[in-house]
PDB file of C-alpha atoms in Angstrom:
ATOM      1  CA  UNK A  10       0.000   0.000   0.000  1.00 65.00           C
ATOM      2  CA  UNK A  11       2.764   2.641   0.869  1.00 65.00           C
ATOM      3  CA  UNK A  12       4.591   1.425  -1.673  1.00 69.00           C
ATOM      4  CA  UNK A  13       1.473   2.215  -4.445  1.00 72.00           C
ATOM      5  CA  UNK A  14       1.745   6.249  -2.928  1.00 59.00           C
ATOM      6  CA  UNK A  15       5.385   6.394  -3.045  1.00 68.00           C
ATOM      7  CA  UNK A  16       5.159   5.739  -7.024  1.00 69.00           C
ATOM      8  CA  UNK A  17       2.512   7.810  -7.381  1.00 71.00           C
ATOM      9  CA  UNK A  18       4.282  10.613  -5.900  1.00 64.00           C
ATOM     10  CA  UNK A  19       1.896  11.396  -3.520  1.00 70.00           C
ATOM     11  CA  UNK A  20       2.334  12.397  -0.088  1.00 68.00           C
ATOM     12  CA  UNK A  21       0.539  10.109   2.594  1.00 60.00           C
ATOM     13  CA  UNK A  22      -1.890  10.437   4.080  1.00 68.00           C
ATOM     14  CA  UNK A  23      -2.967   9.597   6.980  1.00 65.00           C
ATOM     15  CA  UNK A  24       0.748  10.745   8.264  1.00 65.00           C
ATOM     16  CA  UNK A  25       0.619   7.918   9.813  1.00 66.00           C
ATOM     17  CA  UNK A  26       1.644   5.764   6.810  1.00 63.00           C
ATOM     18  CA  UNK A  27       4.820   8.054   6.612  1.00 60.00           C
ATOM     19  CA  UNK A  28       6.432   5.731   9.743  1.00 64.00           C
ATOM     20  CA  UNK A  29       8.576   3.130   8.934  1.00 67.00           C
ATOM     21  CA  UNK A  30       6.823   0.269   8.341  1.00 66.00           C
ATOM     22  CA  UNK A  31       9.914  -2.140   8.167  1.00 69.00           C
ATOM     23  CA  UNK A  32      10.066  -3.526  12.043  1.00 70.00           C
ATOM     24  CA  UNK A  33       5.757  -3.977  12.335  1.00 70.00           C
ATOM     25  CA  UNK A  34       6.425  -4.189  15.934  1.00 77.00           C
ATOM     26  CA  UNK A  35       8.465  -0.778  16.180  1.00 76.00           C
ATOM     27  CA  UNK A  36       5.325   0.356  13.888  1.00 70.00           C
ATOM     28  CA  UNK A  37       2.321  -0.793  16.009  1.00 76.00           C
ATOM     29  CA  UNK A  38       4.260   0.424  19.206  1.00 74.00           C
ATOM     30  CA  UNK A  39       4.383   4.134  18.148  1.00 74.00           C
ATOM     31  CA  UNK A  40       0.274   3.815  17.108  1.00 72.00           C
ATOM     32  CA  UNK A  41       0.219   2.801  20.366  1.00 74.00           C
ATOM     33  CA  UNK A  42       2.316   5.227  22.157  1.00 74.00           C
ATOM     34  CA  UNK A  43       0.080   8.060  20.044  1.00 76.00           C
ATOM     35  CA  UNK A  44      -3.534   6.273  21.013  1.00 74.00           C
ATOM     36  CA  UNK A  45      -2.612   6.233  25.248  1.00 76.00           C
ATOM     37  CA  UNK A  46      -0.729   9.504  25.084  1.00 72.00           C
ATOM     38  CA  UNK A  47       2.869   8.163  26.117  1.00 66.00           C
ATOM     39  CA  UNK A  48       5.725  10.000  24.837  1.00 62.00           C
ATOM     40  CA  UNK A  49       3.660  12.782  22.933  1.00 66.00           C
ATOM     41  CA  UNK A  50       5.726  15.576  22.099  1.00 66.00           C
ATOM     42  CA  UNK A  51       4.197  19.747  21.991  1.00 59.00           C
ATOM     43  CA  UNK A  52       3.051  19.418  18.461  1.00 67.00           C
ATOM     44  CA  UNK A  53       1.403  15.824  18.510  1.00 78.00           C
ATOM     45  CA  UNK A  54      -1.888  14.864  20.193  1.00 87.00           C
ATOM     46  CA  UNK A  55      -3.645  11.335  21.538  1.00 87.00           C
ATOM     47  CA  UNK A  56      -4.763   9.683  18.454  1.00 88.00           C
ATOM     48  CA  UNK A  57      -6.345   6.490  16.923  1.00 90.00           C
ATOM     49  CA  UNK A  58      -5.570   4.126  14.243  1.00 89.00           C
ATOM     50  CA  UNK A  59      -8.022   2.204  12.110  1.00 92.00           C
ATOM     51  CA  UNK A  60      -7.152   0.525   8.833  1.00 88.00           C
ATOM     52  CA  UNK A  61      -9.924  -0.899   6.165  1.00 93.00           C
ATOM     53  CA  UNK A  62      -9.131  -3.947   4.976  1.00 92.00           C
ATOM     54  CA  UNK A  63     -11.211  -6.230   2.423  1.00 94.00           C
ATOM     55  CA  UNK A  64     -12.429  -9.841   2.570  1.00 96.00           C
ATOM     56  CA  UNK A  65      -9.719 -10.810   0.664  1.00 96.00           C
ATOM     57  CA  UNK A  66      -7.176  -8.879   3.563  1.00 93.00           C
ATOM     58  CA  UNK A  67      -6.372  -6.376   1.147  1.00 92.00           C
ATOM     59  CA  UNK A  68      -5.159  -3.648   2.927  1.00 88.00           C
ATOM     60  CA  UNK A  69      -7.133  -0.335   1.185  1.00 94.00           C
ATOM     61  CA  UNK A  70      -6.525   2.506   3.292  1.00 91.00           C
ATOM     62  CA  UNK A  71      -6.331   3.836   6.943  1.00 90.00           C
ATOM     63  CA  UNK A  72      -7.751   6.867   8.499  1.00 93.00           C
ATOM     64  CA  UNK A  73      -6.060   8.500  12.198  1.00 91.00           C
ATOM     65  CA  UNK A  74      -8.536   9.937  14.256  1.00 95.00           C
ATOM     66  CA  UNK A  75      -7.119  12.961  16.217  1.00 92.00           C
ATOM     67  CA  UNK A  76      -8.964  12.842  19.832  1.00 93.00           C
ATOM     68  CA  UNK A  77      -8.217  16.975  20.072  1.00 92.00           C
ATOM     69  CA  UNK A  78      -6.975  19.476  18.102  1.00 94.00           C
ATOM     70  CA  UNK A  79      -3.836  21.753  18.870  1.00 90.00           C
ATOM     71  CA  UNK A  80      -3.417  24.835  16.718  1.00 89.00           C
ATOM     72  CA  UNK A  81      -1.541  23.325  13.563  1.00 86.00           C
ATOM     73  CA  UNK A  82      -4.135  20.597  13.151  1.00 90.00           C
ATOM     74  CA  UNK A  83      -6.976  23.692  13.855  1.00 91.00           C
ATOM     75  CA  UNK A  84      -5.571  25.118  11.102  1.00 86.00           C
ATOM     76  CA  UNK A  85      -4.411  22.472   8.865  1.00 86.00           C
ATOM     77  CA  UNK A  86      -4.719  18.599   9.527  1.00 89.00           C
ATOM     78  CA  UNK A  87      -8.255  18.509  11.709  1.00 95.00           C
ATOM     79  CA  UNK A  88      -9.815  15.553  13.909  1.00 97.00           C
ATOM     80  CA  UNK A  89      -9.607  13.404  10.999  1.00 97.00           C
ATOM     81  CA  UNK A  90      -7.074  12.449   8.046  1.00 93.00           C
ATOM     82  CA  UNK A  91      -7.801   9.714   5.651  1.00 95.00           C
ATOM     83  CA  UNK A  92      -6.067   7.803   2.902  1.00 92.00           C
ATOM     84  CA  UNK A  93      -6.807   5.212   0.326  1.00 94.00           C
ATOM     85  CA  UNK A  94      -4.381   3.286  -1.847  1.00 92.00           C
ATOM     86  CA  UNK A  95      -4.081   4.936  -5.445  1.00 93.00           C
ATOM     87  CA  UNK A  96      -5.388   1.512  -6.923  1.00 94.00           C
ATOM     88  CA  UNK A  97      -8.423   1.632  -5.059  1.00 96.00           C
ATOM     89  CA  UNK A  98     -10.060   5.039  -5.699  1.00 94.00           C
ATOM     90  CA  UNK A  99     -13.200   5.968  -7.067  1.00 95.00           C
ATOM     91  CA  UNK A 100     -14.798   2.477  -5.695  1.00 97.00           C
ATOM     92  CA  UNK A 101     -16.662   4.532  -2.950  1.00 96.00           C
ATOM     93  CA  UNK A 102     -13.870   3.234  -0.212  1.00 97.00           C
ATOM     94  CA  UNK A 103     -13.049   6.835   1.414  1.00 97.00           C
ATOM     95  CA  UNK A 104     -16.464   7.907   1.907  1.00 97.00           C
ATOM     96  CA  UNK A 105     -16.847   3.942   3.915  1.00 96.00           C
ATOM     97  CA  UNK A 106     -13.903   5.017   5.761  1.00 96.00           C
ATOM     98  CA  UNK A 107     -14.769   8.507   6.379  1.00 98.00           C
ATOM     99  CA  UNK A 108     -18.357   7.433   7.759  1.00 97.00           C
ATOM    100  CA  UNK A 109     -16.988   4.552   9.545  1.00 96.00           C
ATOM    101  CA  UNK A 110     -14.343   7.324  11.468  1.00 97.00           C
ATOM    102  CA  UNK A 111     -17.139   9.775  12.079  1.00 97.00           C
ATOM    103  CA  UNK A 112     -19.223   6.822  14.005  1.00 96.00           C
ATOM    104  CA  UNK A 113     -15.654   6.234  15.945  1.00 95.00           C
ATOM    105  CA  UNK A 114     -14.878   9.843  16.664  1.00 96.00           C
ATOM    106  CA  UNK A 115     -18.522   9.751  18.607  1.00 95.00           C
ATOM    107  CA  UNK A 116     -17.506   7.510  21.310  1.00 93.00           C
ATOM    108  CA  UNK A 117     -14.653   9.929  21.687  1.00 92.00           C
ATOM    109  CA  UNK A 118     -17.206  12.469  22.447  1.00 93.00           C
ATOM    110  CA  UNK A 119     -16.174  14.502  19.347  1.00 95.00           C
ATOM    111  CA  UNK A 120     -18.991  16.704  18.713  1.00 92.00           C
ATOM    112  CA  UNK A 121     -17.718  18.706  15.978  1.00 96.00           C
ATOM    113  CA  UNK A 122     -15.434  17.426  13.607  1.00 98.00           C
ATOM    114  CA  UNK A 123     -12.607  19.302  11.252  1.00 98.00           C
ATOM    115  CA  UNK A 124     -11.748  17.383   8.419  1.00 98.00           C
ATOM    116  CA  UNK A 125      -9.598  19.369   5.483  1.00 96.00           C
ATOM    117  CA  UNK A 126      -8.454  18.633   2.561  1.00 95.00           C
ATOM    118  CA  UNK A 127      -6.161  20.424  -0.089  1.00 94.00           C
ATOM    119  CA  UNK A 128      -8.516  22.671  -2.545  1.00 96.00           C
ATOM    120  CA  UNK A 129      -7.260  21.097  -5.186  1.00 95.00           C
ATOM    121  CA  UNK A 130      -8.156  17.749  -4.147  1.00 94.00           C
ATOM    122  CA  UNK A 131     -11.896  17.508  -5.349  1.00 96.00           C
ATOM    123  CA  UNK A 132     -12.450  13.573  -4.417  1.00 96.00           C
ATOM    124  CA  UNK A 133     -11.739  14.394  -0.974  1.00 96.00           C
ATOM    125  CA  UNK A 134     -14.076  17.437  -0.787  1.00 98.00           C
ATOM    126  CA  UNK A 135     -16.681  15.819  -2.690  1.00 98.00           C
ATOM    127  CA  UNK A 136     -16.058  13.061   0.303  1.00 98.00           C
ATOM    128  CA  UNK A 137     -16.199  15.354   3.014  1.00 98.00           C
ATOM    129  CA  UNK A 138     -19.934  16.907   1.501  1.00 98.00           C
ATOM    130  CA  UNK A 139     -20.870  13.482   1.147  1.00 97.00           C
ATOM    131  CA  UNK A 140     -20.731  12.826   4.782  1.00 97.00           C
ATOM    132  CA  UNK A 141     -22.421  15.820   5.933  1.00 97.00           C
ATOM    133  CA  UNK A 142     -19.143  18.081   5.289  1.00 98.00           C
ATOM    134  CA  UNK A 143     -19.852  22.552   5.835  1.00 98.00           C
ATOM    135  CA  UNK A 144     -16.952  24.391   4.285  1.00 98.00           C
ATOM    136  CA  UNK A 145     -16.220  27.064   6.878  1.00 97.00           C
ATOM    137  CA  UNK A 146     -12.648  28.588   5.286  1.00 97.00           C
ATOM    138  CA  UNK A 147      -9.917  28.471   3.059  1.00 96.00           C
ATOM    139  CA  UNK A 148      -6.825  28.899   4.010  1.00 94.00           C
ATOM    140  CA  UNK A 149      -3.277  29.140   2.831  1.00 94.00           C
ATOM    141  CA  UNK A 150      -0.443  27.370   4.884  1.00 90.00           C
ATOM    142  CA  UNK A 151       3.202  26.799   3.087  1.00 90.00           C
ATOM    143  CA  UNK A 152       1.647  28.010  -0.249  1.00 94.00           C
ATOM    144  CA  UNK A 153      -1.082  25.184  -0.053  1.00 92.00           C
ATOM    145  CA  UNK A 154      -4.542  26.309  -0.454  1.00 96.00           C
ATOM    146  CA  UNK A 155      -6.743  24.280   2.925  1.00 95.00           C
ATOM    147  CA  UNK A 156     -10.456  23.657   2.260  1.00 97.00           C
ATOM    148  CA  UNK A 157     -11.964  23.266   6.554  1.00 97.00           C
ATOM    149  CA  UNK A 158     -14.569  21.429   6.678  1.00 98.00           C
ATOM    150  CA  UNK A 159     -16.836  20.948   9.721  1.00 98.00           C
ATOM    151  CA  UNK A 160     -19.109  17.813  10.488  1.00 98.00           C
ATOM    152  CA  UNK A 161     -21.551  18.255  13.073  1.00 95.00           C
ATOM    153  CA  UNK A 162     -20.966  14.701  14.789  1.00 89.00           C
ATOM    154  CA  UNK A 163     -25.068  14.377  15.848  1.00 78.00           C
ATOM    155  CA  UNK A 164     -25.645  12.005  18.339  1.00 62.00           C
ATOM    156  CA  UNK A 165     -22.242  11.817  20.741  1.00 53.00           C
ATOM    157  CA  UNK A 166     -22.151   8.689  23.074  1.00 54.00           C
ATOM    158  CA  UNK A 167     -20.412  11.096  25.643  1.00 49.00           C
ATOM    159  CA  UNK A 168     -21.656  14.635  26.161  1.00 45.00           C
TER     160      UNK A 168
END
């Protein structure tokens, strides 16, 4: 899968994907040490990990599910930040994912969500819309133009 964005020249998301991958262990220690909050540094919050994976055990994407939001993912990364392989797209997989995050980020007590996406990157707002997505800015952060979306999260398990 990380292998698919690295010859598409993409950059992955969710950053996540950009560990190294090469001792699993090592790997699944640091989503770990991010979901329980050990060793977090001043720029990095508690977050989750969820991968979609089909019948087969293809893996298709993954999406991180920030639990809070400090002031560069306010402005730039959000509660949520989703990725699906290149040779999956278009199949309806990110809006799954994106839905199936949204229903996760409620037993977090996430009321309202912040999902953005690059402007330039109409699959991912058209996904964002999809699930209920209000554009509330654009703005510009190291010459990239950020769509913010907000998601009003109805019906939190925690208040």
């Amino acid at each position: 899968m990380i292998l698919e964005w690295t010859e598409a020249g993409e950059r992955m998301i969710p950053f996540v994907l950009r560990y190294d991958p090469s001792d699993f262990d090592c790997f699944l220690a640091k989503l770990s040490e991010l979901e329980n909050g050990s060793q977090l540094d001043h720029l990095t919050v508690n977050s989750s990990t969820f991968w979609l994976v089909r019948s087969d055990r293809k893996v298709l994407g993954a999406v991180n599910i920030r639990h809070e939001l400090n002031d560069f993912l306010l402005g730039r990364g959000g509660h949520i930040g989703y990725g699906i392989r290149p040779s999956e797209r278009k199949k309806g997989y990110a809006a799954m994912l994106l839905s199936l995050a949204l229903e996760q980020a409620k037993t977090l007590g996430i009321r309202n969500v912040l999902v953005t996406c690059d402007k330039d990157n109409i699959a991912s707002a058209k996904t964002i819309i999809s699930n209920g997505g209000v554009l509330e800015s654009e703005v510009i952060i190291e010459g990239i133009q950020i769509q913010r979306y907000w998601i009003e999260n109805e019906g939190c398990e925690q208040e």
